[in-house]
Tab-separated table of C-alpha atoms and ligand atoms in Angstrom:
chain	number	residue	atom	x	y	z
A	1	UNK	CA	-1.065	-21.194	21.391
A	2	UNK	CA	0.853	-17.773	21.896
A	3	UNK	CA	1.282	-15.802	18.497
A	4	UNK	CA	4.220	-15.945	16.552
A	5	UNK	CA	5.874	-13.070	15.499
A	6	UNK	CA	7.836	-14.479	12.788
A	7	UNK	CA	9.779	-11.839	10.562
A	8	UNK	CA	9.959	-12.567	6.977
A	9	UNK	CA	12.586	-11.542	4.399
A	10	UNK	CA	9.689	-10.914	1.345
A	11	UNK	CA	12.577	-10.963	-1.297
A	12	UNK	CA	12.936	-14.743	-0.460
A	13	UNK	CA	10.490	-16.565	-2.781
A	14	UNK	CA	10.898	-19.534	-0.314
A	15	UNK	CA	9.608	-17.231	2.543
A	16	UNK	CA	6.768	-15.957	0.194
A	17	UNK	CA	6.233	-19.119	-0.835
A	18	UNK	CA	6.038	-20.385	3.046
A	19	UNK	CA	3.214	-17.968	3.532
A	20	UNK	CA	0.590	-19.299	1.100
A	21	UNK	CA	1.527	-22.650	1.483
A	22	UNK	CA	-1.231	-24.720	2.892
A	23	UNK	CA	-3.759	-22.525	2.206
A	24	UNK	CA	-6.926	-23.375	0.624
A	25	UNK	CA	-7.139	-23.169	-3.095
A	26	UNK	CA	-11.124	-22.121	-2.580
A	27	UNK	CA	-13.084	-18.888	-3.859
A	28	UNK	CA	-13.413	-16.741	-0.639
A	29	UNK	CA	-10.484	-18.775	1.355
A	30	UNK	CA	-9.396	-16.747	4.601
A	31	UNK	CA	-5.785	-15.920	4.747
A	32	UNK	CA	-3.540	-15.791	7.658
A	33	UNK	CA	-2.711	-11.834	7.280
A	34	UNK	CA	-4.873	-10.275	4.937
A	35	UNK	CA	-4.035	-6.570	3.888
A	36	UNK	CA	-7.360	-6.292	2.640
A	37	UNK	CA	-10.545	-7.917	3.158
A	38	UNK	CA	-13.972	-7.490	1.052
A	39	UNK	CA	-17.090	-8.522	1.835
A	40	UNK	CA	-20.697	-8.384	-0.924
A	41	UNK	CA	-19.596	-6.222	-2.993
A	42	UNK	CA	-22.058	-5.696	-6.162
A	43	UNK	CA	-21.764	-3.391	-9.254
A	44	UNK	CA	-24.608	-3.038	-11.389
A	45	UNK	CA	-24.865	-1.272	-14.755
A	46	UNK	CA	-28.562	-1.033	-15.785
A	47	UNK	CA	-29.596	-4.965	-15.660
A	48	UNK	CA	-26.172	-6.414	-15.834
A	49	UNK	CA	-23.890	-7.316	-13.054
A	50	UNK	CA	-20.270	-6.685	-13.484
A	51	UNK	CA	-18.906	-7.247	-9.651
A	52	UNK	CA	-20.522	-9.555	-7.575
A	53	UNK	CA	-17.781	-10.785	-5.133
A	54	UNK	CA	-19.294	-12.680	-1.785
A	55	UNK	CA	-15.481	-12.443	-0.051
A	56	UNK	CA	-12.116	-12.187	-0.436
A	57	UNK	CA	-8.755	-11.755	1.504
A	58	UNK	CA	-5.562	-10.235	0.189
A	59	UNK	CA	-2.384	-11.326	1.875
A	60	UNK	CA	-0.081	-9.111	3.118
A	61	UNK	CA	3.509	-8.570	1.745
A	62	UNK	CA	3.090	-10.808	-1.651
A	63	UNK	CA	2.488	-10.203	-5.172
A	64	UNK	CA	-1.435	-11.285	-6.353
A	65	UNK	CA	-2.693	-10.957	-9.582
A	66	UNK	CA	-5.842	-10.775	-10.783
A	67	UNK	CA	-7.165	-12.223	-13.941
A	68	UNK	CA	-10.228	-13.304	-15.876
A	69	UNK	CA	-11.291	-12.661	-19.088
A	70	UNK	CA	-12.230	-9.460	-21.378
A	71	UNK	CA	-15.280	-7.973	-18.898
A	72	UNK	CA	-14.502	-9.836	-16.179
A	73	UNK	CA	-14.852	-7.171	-13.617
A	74	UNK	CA	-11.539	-6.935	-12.774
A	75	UNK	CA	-11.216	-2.991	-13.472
A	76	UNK	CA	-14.339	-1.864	-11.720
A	77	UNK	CA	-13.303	-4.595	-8.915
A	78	UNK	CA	-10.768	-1.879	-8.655
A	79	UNK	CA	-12.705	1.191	-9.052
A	80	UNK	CA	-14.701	-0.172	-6.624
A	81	UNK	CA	-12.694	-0.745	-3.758
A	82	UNK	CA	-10.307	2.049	-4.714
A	83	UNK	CA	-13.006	4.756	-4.422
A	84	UNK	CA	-13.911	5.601	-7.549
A	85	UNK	CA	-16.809	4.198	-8.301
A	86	UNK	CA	-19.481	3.535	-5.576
A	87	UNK	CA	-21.034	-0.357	-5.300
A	88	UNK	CA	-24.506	-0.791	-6.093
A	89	UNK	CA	-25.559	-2.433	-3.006
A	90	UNK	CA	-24.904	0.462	-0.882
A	91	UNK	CA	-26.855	3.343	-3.481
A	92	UNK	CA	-30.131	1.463	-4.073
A	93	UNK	CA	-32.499	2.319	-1.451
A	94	UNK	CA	-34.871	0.137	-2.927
A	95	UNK	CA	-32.935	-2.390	-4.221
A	96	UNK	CA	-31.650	-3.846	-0.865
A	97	UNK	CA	-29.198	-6.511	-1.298
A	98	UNK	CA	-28.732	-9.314	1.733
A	99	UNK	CA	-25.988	-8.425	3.103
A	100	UNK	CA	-24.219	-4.990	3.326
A	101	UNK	CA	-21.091	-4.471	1.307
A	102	UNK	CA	-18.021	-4.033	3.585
A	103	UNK	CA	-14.082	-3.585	3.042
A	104	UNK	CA	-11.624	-2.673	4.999
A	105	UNK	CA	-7.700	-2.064	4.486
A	106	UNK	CA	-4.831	-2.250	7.007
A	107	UNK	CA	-7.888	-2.645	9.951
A	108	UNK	CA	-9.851	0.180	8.426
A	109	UNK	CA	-12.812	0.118	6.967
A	110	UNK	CA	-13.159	1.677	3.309
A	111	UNK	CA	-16.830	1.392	2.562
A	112	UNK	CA	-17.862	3.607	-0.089
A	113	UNK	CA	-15.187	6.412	0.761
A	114	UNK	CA	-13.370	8.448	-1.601
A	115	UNK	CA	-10.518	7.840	-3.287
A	116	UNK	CA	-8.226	10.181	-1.797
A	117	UNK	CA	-9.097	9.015	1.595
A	118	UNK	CA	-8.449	5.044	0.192
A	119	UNK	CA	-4.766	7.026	-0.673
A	120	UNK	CA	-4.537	7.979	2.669
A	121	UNK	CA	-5.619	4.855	4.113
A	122	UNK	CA	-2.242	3.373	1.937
A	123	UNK	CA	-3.308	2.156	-1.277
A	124	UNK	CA	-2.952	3.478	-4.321
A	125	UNK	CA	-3.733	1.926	-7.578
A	126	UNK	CA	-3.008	2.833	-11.561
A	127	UNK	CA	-5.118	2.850	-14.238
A	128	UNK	CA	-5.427	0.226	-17.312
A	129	UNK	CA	-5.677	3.686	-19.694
A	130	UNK	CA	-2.722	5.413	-17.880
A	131	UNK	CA	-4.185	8.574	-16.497
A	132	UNK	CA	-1.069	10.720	-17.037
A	133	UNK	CA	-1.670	14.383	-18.230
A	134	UNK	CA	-0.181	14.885	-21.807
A	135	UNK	CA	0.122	18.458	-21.716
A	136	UNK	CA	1.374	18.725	-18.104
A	137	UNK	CA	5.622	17.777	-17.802
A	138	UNK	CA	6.540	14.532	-15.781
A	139	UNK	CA	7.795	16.380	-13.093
A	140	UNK	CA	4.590	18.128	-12.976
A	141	UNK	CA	2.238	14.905	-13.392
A	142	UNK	CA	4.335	13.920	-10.013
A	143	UNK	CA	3.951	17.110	-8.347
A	144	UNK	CA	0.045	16.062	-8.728
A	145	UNK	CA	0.611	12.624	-7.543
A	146	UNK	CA	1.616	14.246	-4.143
A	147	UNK	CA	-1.384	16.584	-4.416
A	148	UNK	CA	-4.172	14.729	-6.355
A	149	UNK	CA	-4.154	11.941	-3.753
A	150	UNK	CA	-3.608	14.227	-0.566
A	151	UNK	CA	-6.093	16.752	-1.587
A	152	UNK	CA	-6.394	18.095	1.691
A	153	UNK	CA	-3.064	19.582	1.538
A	154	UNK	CA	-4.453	22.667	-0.467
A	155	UNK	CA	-6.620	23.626	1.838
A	156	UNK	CA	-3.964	24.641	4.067
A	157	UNK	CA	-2.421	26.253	1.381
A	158	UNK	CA	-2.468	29.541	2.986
A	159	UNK	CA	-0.026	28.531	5.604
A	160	UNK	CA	2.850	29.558	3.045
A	161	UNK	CA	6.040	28.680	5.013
A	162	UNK	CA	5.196	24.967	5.878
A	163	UNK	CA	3.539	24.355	2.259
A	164	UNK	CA	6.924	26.015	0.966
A	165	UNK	CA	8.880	23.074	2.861
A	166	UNK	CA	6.300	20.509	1.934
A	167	UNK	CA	6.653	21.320	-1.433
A	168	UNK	CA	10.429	21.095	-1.767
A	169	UNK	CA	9.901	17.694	0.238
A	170	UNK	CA	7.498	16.502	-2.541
A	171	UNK	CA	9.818	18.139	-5.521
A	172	UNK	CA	12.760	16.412	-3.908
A	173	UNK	CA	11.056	12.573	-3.280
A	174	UNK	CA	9.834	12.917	-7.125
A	175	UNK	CA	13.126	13.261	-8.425
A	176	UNK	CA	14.280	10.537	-6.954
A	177	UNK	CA	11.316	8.101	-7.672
A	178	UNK	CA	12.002	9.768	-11.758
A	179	UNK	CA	15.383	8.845	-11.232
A	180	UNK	CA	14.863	5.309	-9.721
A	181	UNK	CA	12.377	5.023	-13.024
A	182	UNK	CA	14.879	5.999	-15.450
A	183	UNK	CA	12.817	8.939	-16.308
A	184	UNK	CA	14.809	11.738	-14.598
A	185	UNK	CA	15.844	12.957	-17.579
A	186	UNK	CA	12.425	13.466	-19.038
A	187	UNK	CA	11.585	15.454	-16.187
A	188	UNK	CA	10.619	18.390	-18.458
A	189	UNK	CA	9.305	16.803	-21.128
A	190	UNK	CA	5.586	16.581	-21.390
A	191	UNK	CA	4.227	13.114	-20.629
A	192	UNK	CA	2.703	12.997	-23.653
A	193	UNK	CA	5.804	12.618	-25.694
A	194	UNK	CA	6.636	9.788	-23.462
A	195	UNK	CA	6.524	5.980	-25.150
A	196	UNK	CA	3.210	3.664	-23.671
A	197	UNK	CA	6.216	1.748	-21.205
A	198	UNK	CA	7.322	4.969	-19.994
A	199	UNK	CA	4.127	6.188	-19.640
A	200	UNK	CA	3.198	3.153	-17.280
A	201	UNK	CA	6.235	3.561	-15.338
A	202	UNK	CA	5.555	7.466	-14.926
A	203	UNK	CA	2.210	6.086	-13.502
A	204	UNK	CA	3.756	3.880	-11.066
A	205	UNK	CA	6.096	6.378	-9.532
A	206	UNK	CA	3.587	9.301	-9.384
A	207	UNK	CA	1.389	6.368	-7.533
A	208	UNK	CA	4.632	6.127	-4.912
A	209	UNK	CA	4.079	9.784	-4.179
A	210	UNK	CA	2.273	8.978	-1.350
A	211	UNK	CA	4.273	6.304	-0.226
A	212	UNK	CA	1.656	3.685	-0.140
A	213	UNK	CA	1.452	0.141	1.747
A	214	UNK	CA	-0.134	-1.575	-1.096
A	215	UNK	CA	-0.099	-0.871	-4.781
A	216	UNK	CA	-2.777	-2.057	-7.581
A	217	UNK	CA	-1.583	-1.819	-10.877
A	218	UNK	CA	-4.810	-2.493	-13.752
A	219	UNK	CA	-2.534	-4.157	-16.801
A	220	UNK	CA	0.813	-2.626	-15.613
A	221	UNK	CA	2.204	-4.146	-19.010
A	222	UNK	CA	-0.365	-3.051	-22.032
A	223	UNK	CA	1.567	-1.025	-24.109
A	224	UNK	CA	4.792	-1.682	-22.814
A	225	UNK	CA	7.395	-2.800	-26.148
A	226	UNK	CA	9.922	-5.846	-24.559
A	227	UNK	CA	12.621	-3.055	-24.036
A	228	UNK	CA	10.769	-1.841	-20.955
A	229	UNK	CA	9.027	-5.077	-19.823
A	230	UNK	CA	12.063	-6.733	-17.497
A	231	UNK	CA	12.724	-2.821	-16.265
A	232	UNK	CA	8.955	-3.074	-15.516
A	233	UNK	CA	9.001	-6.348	-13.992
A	234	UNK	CA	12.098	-5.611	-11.853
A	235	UNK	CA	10.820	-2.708	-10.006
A	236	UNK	CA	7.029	-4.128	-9.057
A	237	UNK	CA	9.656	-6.931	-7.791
A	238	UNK	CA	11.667	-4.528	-5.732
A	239	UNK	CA	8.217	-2.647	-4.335
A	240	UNK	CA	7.386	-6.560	-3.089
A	241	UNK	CA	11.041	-6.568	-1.747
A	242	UNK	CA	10.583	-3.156	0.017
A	243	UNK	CA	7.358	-4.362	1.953
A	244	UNK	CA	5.005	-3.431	-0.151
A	245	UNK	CA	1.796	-5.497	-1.090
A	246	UNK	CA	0.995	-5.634	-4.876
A	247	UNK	CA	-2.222	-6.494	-6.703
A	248	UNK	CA	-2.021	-6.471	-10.396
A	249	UNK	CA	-4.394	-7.191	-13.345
A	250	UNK	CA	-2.896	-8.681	-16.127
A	251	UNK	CA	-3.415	-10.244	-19.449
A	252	UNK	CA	0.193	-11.340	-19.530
A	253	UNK	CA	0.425	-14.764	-19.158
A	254	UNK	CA	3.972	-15.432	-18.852
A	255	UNK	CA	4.371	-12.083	-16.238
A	256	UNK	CA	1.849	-13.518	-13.845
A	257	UNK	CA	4.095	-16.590	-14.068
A	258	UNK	CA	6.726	-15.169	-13.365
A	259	UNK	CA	6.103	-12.539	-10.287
A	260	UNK	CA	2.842	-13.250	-8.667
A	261	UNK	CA	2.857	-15.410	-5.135
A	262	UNK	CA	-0.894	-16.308	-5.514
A	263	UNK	CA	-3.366	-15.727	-7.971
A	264	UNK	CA	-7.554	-14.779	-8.239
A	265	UNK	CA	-9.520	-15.538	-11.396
A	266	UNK	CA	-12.503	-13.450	-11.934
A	267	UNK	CA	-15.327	-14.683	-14.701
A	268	UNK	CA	-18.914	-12.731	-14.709
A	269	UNK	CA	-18.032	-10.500	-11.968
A	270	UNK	CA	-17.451	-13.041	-9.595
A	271	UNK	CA	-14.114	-14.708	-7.329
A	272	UNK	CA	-14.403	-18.528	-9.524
A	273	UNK	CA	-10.739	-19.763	-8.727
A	274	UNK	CA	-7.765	-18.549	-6.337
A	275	UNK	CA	-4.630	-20.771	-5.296
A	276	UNK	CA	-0.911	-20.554	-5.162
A	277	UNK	CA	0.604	-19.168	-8.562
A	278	UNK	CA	2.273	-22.422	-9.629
A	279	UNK	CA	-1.395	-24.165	-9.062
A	280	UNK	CA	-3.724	-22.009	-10.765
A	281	UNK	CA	-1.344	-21.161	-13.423
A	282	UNK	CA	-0.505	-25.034	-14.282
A	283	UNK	CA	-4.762	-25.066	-14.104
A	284	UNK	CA	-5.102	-26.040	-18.260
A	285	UNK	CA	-8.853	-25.245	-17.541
A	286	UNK	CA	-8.355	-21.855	-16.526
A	287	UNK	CA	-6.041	-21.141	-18.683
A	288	UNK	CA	-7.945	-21.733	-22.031
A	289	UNK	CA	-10.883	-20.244	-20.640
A	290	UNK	CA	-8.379	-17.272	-20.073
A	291	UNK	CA	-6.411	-17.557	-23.751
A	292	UNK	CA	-10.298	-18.257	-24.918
A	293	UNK	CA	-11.848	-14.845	-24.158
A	294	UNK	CA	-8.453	-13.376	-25.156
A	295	UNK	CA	-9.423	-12.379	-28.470
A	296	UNK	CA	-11.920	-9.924	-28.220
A	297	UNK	CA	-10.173	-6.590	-26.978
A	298	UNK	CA	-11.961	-4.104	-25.894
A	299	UNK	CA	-10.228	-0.876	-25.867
A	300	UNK	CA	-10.361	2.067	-27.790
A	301	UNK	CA	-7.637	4.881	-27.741
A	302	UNK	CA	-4.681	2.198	-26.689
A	303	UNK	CA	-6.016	-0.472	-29.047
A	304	UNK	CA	-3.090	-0.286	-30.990
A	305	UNK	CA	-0.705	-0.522	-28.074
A	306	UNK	CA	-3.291	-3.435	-27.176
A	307	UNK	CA	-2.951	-4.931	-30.492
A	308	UNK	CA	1.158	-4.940	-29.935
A	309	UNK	CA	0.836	-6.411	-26.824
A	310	UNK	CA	-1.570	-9.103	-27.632
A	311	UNK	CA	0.912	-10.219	-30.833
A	312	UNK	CA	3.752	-10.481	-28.459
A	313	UNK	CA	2.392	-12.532	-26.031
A	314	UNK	CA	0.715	-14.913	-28.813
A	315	UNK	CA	4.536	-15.367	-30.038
A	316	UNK	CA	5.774	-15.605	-26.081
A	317	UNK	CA	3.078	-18.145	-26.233
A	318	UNK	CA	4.089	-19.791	-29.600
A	319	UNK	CA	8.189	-19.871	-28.509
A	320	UNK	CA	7.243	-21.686	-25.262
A	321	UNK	CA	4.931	-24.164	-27.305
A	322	UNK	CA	7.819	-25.381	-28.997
A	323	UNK	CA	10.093	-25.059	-26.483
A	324	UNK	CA	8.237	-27.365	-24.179
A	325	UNK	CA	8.041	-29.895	-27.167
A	326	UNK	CA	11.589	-30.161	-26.557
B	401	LIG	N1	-19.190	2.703	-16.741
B	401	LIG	C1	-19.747	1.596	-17.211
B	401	LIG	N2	-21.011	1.594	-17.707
B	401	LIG	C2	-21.579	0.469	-18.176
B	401	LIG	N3	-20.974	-0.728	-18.187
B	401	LIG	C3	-19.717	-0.805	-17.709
B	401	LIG	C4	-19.037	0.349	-17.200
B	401	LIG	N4	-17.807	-0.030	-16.788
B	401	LIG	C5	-17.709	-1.342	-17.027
B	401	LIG	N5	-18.852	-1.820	-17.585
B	401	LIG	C6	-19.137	-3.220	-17.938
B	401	LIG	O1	-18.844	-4.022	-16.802
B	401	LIG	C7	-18.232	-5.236	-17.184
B	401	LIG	C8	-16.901	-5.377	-16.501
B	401	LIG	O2	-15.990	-4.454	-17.082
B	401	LIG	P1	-14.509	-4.281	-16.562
B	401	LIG	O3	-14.535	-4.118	-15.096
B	401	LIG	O4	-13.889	-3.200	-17.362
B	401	LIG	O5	-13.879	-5.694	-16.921
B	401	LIG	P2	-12.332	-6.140	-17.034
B	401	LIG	O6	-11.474	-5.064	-16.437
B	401	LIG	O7	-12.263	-7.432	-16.289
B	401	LIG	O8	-12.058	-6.342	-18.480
B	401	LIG	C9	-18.141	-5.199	-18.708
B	401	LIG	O9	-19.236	-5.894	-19.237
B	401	LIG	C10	-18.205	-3.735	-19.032
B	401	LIG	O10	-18.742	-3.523	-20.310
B	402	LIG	MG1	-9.931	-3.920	-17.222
């Protein structure tokens, strides 16, 4: 049978919904047009294993999140693929593993590169601990986004006139993607004045510097008070809407709910469930192994922000309780 080219309008959860449908709710399970594919991919710290993941696809154009409990992986799954940090398999000489480790994005393969050529390649990701520079402005921490991921840029610093141009390009797109975050009048502040939401979302736009084809956001809502969480929400919806592929750890229970087409549980390193959102997340065995292994937080400079977060989602929890009693 000839291919279909069938366009899809990715704001239309139908249409989303239309292209996981059907498939497979198995560890590993191939997808019809996966963004990114990994194969054997193995982390080791000293004797323990914290990523050991045999295969898995990521579907183009829809919203997955990633979740597991407390140690799960899911953060050096991500340093992992995103460049920075290298997989075990492929650095042991003497310690050779079965099969190589292999991953590839948008047809090209990523194994053990660096992170800024994973940027180039079209995916960017944040960090759990956001990353931005306290005593650097926002506008600057942008300016960086444009540079820190396209390193290469500086080396052709000395052609002056066309770095001039590409600089006012850069100043001008951060601007905007401030003022589409509602932060473009914080522009000269110093991010670390910034609240722990606004921090996130400076995070996420300096990560749309380099106008990526997928984003991975590591707990896009720790820290974030309920003020900024629908703001938050709303624009990794619109990225979805715009094209863009989005994977996303997350502790929040009700967010993964709510935006994710299809969802991967992690436990011990390893892929242990994936399915359609509304499956997995209606899964009561998942989720109290997930609520389970909830309790026992592991961070240290955000803990607080942590603790915050983990009350309001035990009350989120709590208020739907009782409202499904109703
Ligand atoms: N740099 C490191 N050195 C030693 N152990 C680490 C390091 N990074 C992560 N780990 C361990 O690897 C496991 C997975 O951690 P992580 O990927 O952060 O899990 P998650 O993000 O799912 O909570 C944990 O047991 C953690 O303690
Ligand atoms: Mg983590």
């Amino acid at each position: 049978m000839p291919e279909q080219t069938v366009v899809t309008d990715l704001s239309d959860p139908q249409a989303r919904r239309a292209l996981v449908q059907g498939i497979e709710a198995t560890p590993g399970v191939a997808k019809p047009d996966p963004i990114l594919t990994v194969d054997n991919i193995v982390r080791r710290f000293g004797g323990m294993t914290a990523v050991d993941v045999d295969h898995l696809e990521v579907q183009r154009g829809i919203i997955t999140a990633l979740i597991g409990p407390n140690g799960a992986g899911k953060t050096t799954f991500f340093n992992l693929i995103t460049g920075f940090d290298q997989a075990t398999s492929a650095k042991t000489m003497f310690h050779r593993p079965a099969k190589a480790a292999h991953w590839s994005f948008n047809g090209q393969s990523l194994d053990n590169t660096s992170a800024s050529a994973v940027s180039r390649a079209g995916m960017v990701r944040t960090f759990q601990l956001t990353k931005a520079l306290s005593r650097m402005t926002v506008l600057d921490n942008m300016m960086l986004g444009a540079r820190g991921q396209r390193g290469e840029q500086l080396l052709f610093s000395w052609l002056q006139p066309l770095w001039g141009r590409q600089e006012r390009q850069n100043t001008a797109k951060a601007l905007e993607l401030l003022d589409r975050f509602q932060l473009l009048e914080k522009k000269n502040d110093y991010a670390g004045s910034l609240s722990g939401g606004q921090r996130k979302l400076l995070e996420m736009a300096r990560a749309l510097m380099t106008d990526p084809t997928m984003i991975m956001l590591d707990e896009p809502m720790a820290g974030v008070n309920p003020a900024l969480t629908q703001s938050l929400l709303r624009h990794i919806q619109d990225l979805r809407d715009e094209g863009m592929t989005v994977l996303f750890v997350e502790h929040d229970m009700h967010m993964v709910r709510h935006i994710s087409d299809w969802v991967v549980v992690m436990a011990e390193g390893r892929v242990v469930a994936e399915g359609e959102s509304q499956v997995v997340m209606a899964d009561q065995a998942v989720i109290d192994a997930y609520l389970g292994a909830h309790h026992d937080t592991d961070l240290g400079d955000d803990s607080l922000l942590e603790d915050e977060a983990l009350q309001q989602l035990a009350r989120e929890v709590a208020e739907e309780e009782a409202g499904d009693d109703k």
